[in-house]
Short mmCIF file of N, CA and C in Angstrom, two decimals:
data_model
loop_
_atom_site.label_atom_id
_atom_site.label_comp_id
_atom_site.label_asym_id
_atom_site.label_seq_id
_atom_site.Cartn_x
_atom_site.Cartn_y
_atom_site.Cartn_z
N UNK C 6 10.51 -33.02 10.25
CA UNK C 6 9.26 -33.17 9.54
C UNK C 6 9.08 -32.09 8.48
N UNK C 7 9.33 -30.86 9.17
CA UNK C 7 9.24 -29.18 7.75
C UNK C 7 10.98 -29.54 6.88
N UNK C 8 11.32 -30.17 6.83
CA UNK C 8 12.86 -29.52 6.70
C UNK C 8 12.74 -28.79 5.38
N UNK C 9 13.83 -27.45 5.47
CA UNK C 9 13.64 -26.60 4.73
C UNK C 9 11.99 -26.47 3.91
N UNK C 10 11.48 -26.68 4.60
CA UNK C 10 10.15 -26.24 3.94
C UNK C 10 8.82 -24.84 4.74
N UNK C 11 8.83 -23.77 3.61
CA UNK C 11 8.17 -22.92 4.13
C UNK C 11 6.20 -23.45 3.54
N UNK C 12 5.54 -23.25 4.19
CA UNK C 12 4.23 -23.74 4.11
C UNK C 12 3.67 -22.41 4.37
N UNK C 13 2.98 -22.11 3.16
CA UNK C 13 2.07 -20.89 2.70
C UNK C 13 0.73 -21.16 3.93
N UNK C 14 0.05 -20.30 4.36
CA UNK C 14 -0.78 -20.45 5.14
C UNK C 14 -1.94 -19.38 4.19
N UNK C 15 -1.55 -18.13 4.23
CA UNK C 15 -2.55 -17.31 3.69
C UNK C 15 -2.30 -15.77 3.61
N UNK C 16 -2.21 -15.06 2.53
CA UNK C 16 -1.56 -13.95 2.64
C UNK C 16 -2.16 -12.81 3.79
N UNK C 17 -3.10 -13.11 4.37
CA UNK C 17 -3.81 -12.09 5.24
C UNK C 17 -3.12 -12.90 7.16
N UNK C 18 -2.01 -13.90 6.54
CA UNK C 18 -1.84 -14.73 8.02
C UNK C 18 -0.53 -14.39 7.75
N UNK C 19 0.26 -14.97 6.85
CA UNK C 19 1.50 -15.11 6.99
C UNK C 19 1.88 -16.26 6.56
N UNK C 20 2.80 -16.79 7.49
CA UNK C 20 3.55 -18.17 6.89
C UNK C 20 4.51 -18.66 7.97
N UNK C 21 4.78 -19.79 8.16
CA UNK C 21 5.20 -20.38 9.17
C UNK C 21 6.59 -20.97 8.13
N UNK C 22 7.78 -20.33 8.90
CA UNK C 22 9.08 -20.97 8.12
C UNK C 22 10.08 -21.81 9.44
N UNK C 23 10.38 -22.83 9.18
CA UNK C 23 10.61 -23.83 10.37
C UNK C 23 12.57 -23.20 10.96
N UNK C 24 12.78 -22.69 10.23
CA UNK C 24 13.82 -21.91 10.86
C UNK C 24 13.20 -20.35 11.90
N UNK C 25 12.69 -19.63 11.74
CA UNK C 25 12.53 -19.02 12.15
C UNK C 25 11.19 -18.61 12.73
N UNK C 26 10.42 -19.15 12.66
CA UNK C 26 8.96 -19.34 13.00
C UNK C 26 8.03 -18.48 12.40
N UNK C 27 7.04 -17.49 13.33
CA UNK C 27 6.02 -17.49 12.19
C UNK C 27 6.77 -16.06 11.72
N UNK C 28 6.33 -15.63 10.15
CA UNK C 28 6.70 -14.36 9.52
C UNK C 28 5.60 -13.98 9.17
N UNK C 29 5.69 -12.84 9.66
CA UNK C 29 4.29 -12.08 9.47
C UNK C 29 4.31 -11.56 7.89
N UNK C 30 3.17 -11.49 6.64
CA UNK C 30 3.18 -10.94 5.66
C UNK C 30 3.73 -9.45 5.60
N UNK C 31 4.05 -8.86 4.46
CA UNK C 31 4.53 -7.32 4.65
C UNK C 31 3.68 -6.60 4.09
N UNK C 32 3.82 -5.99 5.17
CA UNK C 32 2.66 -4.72 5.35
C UNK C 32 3.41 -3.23 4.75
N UNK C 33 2.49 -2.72 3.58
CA UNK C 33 2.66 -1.29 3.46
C UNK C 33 1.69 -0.27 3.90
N UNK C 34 2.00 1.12 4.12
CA UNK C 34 1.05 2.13 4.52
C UNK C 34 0.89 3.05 3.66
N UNK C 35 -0.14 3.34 2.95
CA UNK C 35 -0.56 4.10 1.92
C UNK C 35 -1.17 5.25 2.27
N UNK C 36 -0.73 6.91 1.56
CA UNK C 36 -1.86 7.59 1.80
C UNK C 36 -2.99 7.31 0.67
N UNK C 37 -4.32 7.30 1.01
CA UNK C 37 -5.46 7.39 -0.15
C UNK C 37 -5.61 8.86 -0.16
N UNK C 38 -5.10 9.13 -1.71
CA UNK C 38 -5.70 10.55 -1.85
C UNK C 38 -6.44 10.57 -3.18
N UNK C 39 -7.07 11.75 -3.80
CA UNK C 39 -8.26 11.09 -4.68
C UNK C 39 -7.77 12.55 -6.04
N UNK C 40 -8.11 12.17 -6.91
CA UNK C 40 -7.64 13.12 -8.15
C UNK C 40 -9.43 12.60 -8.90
N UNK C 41 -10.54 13.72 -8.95
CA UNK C 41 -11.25 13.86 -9.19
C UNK C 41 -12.36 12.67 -8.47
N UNK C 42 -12.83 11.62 -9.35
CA UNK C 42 -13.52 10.21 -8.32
C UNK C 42 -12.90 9.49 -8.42
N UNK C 43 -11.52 9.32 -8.80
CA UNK C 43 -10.92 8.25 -8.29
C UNK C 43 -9.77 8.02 -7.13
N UNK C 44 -9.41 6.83 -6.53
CA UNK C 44 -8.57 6.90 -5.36
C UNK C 44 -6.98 6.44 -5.98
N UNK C 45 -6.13 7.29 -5.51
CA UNK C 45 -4.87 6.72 -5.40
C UNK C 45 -4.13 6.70 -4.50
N UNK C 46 -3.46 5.60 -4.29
CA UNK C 46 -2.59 5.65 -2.78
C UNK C 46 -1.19 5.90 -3.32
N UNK C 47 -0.06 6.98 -2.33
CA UNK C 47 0.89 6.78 -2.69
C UNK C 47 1.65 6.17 -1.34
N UNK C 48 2.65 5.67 -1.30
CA UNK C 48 3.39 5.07 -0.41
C UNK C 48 4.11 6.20 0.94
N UNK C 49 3.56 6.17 2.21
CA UNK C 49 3.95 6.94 2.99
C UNK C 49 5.32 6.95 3.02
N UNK C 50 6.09 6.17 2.67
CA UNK C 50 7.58 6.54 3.13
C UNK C 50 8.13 7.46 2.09
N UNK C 51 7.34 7.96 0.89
CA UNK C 51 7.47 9.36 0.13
C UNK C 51 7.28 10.51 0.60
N UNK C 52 6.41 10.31 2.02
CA UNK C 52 5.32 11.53 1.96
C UNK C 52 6.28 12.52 3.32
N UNK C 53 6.71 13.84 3.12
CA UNK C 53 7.46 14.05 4.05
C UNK C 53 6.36 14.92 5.13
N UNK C 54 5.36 15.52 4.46
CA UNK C 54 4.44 16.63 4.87
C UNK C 54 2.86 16.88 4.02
N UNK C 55 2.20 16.81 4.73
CA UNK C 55 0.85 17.09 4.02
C UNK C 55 0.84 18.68 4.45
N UNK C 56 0.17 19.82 3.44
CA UNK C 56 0.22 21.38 3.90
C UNK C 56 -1.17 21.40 2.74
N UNK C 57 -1.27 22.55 3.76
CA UNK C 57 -3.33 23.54 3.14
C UNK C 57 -2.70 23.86 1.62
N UNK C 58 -3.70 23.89 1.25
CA UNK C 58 -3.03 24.78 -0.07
C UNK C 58 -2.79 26.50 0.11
N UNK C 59 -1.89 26.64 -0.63
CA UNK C 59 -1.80 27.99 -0.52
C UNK C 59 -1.17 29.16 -1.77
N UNK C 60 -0.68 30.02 -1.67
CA UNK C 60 0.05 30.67 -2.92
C UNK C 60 1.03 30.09 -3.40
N UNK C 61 0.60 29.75 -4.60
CA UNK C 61 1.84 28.78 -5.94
C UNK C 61 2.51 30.20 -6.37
N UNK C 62 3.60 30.70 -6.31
CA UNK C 62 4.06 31.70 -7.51
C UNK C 62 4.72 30.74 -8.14
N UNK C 63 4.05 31.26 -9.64
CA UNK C 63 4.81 31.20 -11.10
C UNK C 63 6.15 31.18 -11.58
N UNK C 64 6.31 30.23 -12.16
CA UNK C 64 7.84 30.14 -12.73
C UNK C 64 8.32 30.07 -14.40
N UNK C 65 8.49 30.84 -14.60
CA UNK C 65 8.63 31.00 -15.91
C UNK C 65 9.22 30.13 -16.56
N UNK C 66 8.81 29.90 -17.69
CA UNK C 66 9.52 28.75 -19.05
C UNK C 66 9.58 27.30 -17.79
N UNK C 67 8.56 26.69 -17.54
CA UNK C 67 8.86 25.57 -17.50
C UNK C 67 7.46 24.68 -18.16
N UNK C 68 7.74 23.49 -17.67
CA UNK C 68 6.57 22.81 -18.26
C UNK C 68 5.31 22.81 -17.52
N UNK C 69 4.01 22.38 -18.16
CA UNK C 69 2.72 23.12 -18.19
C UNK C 69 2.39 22.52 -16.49
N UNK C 70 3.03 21.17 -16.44
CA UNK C 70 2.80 20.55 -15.43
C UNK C 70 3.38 20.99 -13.78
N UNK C 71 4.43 22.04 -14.04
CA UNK C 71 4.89 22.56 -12.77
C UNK C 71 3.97 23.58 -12.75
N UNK C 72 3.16 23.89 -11.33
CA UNK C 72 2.46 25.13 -11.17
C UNK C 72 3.15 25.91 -10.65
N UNK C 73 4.14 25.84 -10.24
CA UNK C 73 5.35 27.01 -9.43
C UNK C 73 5.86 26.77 -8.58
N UNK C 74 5.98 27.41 -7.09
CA UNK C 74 6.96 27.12 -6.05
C UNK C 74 6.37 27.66 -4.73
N UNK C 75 6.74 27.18 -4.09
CA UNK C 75 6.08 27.56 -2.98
C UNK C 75 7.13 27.34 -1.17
N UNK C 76 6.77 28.22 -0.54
CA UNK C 76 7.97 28.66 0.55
C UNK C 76 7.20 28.20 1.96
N UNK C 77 8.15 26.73 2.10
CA UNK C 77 7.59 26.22 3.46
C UNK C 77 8.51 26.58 4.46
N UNK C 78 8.51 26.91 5.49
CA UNK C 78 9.26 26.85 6.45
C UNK C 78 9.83 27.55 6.33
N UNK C 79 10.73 28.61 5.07
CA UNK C 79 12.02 28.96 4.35
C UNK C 79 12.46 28.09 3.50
N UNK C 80 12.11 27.36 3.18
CA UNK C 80 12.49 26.31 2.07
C UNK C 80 11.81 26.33 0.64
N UNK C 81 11.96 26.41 -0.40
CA UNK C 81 11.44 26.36 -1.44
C UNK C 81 11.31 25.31 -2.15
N UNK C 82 10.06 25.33 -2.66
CA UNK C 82 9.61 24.12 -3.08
C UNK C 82 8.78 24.00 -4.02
N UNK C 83 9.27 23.15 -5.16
CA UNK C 83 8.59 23.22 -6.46
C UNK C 83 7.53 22.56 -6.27
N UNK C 84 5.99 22.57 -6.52
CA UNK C 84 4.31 22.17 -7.24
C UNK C 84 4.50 21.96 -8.36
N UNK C 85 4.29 20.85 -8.25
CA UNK C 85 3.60 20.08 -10.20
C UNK C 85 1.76 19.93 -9.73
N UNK C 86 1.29 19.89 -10.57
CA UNK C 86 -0.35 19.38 -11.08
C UNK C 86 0.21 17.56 -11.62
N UNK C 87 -0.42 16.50 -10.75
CA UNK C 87 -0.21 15.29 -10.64
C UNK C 87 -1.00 14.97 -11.80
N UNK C 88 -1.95 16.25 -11.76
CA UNK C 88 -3.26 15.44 -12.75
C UNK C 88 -3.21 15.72 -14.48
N UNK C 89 -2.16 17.02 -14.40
CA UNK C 89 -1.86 17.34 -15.55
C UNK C 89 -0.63 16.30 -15.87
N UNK C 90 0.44 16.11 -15.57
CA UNK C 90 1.06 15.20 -15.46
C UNK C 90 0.41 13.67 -16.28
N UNK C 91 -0.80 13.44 -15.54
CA UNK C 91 -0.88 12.36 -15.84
C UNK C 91 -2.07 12.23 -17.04
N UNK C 92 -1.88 13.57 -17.35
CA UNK C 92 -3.13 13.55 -18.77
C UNK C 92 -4.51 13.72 -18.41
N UNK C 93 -4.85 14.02 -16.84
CA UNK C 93 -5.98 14.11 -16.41
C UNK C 93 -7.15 15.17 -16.53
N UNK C 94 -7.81 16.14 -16.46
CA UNK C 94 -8.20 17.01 -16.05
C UNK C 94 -7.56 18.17 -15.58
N UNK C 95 -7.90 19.41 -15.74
CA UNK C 95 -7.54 20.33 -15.03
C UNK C 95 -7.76 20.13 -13.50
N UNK C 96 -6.33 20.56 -12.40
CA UNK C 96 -6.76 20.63 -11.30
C UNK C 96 -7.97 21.89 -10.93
N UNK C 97 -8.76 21.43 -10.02
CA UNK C 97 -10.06 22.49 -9.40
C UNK C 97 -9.82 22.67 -7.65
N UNK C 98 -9.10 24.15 -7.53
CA UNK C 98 -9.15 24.28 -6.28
C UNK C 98 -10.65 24.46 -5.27
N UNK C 99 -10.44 23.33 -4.15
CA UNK C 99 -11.22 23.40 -3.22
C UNK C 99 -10.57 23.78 -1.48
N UNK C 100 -11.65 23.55 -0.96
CA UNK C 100 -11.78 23.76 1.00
C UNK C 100 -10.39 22.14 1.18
N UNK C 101 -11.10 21.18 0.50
CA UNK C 101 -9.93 20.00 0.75
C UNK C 101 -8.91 19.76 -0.12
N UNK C 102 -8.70 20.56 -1.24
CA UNK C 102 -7.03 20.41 -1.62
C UNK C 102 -5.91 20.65 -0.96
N UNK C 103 -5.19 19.63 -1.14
CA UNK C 103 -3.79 19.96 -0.49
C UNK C 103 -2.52 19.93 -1.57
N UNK C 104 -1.10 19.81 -0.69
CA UNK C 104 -0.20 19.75 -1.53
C UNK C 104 0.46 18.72 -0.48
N UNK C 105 1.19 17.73 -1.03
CA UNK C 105 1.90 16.78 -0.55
C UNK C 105 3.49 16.76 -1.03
N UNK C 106 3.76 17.00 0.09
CA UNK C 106 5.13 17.07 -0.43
C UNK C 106 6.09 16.07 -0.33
N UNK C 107 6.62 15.81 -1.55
CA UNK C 107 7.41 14.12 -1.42
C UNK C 107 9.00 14.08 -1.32
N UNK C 108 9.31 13.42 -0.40
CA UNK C 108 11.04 13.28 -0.03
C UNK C 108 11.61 12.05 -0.55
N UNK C 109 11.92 11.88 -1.99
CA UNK C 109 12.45 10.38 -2.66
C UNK C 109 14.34 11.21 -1.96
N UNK C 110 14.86 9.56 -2.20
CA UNK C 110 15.78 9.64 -1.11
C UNK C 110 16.97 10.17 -2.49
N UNK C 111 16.89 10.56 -4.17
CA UNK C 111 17.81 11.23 -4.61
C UNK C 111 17.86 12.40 -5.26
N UNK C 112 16.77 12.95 -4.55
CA UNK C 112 16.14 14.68 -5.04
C UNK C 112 15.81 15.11 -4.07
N UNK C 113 15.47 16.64 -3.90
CA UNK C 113 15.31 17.31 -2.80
C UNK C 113 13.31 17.28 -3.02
N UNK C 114 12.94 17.93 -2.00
CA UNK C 114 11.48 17.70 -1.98
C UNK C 114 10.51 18.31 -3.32
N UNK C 115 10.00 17.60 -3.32
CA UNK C 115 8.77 18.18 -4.64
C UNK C 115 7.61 17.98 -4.13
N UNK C 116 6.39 19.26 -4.14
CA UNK C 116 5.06 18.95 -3.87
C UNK C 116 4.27 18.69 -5.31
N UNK C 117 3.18 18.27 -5.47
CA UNK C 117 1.76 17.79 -5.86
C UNK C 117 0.77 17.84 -4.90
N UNK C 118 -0.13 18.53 -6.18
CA UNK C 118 -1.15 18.82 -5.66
C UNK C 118 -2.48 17.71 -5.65
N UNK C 119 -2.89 17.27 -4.89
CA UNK C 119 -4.01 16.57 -4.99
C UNK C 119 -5.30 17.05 -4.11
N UNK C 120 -6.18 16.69 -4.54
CA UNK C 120 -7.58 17.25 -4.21
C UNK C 120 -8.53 16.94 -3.24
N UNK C 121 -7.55 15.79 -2.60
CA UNK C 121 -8.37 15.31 -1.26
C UNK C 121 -7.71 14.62 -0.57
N UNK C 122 -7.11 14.77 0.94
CA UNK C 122 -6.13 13.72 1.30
C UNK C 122 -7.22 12.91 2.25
N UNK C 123 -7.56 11.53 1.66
CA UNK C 123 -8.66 10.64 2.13
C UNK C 123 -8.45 10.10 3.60
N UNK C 124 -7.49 9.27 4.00
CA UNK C 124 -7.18 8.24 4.87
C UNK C 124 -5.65 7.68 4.53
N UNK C 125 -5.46 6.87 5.65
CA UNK C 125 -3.96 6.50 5.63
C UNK C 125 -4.53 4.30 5.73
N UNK C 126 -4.31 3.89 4.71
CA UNK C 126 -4.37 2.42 4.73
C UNK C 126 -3.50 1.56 4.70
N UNK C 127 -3.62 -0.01 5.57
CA UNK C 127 -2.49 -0.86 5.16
C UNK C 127 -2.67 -1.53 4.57
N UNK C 128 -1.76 -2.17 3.71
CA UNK C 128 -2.20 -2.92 2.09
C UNK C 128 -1.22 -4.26 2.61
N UNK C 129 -1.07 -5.26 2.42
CA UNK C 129 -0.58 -6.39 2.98
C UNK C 129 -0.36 -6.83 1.20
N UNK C 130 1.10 -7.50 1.45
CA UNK C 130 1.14 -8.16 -0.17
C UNK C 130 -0.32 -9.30 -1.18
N UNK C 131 -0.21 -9.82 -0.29
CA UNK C 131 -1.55 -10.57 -0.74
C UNK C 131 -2.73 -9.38 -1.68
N UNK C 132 -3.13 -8.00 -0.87
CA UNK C 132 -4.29 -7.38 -1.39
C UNK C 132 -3.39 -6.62 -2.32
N UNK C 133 -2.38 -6.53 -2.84
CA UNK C 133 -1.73 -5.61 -3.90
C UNK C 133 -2.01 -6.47 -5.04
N UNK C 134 -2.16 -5.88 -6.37
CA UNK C 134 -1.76 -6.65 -7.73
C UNK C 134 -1.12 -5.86 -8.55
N UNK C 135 -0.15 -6.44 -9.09
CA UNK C 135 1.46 -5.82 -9.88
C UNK C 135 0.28 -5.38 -10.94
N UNK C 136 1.09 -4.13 -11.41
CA UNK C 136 0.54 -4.13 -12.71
C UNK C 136 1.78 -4.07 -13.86
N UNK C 137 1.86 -5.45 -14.65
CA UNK C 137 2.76 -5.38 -15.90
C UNK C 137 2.30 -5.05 -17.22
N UNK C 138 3.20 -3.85 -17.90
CA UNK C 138 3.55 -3.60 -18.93
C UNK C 138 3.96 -4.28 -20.17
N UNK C 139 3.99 -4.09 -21.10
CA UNK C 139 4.86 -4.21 -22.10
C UNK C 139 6.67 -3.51 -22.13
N UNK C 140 7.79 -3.97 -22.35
CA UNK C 140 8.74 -3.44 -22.48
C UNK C 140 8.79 -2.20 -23.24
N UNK C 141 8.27 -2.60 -24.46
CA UNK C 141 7.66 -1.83 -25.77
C UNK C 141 7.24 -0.36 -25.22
N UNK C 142 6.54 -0.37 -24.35
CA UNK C 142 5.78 0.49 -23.57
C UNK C 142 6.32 1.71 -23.34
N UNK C 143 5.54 3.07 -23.36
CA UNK C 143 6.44 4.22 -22.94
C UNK C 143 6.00 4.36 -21.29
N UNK C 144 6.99 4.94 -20.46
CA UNK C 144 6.82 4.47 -18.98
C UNK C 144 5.97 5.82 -18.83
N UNK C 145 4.74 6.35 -19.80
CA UNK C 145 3.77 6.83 -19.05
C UNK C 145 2.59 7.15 -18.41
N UNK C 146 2.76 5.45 -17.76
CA UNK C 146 1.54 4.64 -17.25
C UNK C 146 2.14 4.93 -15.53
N UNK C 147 1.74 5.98 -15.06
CA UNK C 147 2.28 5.94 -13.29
C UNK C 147 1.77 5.14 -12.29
N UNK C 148 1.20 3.65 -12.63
CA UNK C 148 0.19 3.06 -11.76
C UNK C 148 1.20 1.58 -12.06
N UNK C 149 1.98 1.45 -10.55
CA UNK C 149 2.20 0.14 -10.55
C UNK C 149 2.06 -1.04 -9.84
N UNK C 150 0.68 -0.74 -9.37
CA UNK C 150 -0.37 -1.66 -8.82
C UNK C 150 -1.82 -1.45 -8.35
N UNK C 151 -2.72 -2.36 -8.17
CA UNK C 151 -3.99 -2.14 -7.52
C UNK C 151 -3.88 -2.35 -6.33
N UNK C 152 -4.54 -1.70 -5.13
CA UNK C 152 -4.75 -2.32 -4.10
C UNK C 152 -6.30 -2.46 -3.67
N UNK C 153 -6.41 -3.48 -3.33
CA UNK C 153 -7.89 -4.07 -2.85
C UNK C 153 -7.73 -3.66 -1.15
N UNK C 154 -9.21 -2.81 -0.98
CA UNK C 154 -9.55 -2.59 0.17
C UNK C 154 -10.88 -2.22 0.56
N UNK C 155 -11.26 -2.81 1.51
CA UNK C 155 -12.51 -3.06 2.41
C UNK C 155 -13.89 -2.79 0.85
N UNK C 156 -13.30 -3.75 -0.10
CA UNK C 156 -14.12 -4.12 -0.86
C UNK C 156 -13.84 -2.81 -2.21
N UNK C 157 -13.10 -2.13 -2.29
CA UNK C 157 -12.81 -1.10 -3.33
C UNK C 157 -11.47 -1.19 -3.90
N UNK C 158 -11.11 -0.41 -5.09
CA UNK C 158 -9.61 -0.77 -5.81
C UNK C 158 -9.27 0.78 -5.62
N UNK C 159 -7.81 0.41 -5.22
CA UNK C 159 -6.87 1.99 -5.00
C UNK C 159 -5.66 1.92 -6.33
N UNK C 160 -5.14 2.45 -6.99
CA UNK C 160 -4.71 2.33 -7.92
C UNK C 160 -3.24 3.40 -7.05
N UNK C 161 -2.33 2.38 -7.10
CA UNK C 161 -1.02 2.91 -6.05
C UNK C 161 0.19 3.47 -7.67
N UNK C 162 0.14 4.85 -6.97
CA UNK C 162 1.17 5.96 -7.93
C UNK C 162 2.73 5.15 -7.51
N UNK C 163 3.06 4.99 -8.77
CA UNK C 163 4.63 5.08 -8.84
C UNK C 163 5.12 6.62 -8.78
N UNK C 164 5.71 6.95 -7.42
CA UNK C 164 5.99 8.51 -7.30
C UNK C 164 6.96 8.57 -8.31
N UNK C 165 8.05 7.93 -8.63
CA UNK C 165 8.72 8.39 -8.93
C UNK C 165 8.78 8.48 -10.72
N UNK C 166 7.80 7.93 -11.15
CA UNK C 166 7.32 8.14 -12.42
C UNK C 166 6.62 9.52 -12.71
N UNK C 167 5.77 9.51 -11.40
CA UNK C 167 4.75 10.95 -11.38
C UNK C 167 5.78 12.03 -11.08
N UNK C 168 7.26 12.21 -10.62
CA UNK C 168 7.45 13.84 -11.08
C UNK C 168 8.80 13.76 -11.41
N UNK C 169 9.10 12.39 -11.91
CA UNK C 169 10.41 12.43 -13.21
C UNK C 169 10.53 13.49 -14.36
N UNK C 170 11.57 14.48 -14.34
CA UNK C 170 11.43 15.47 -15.19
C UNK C 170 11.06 16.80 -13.98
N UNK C 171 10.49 16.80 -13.21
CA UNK C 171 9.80 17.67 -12.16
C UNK C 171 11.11 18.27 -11.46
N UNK C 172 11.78 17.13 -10.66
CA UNK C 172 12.82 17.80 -9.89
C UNK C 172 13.89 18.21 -9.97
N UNK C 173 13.82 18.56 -11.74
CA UNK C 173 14.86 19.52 -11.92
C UNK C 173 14.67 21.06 -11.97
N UNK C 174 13.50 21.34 -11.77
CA UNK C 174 13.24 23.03 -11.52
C UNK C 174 13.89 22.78 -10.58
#
């Protein structure tokens, strides 16, 4: 009666495929963290460590956007400003800034600083929307999607746009 036929049910359900039965939609886990009033989620499987903020030392001759380095564990580790980066505002240290430190799987770790680490959300494909470009385009738009949640829009960081150029200090 299905043969080869998958029948859409609803992106918040899934889908019933007659070979294999039901498939659940795919689920991502976002941190929401916030860069002045707005929210951005980045994708937890970046995120290796959330840490307090603490002493950035300075690194000479680099760009405006690295704030320096900083010694976790024994490990050293370069800080960029996400917000300078992205043309934003000056960062403003507070009681809830942190630094997030991100593990992409062909560079060693890089932190960013963001100013509030909100909540951890799941975004299901259905509540994401792509955001397309122009080819034309220079790639420094770091937002490559919306996510809709419990009635608000999260605007999800392409990490690896946000500290391209970064992980070569």
């Amino acid at each position: 009666m299905m043969d080869n036929l998958k029948t859409s049910v609803s992106p918040a359900i899934g889908y019933y495929d007659d070979e294999d039965g039901y498939e659940a939609p795919k689920v991502t886990q976002f941190i929401v963290v916030r860069f002045g009033e707005e929210q951005y989620g980045i994708d937890i499987k970046y995120i290796d460590n959330i840490v307090r903020m603490q002493q950035i030392r300075r690194v000479p001759e680099v760009p405006s956007y690295i704030k320096g380095v900083i010694n976790l564990r024994g490990e050293v580790i370069p800080v960029m400003s996400a917000r300078i980066k992205m043309n934003l505002e000056e960062d403003v240290e507070t009681k809830a800034t942190r630094i997030i430190i991100l593990k992409l799987d062909q560079h060693d770790c890089i932190g960013i600083l963001v100013d509030e680490v909100k909540e951890v959300v799941n975004l299901e494909e259905g509540q994401i929307d792509k955001v397309s470009y122009e080819a034309k385009e220079d790639k420094s738009n770091f937002i490559y999607g919306i996510g809709k949640y419990e009635g608000g829009l999260i605007s999800l960081l392409d990490v690896n746009l946000v500290i391209s150029g970064a992980e070569t200090i």
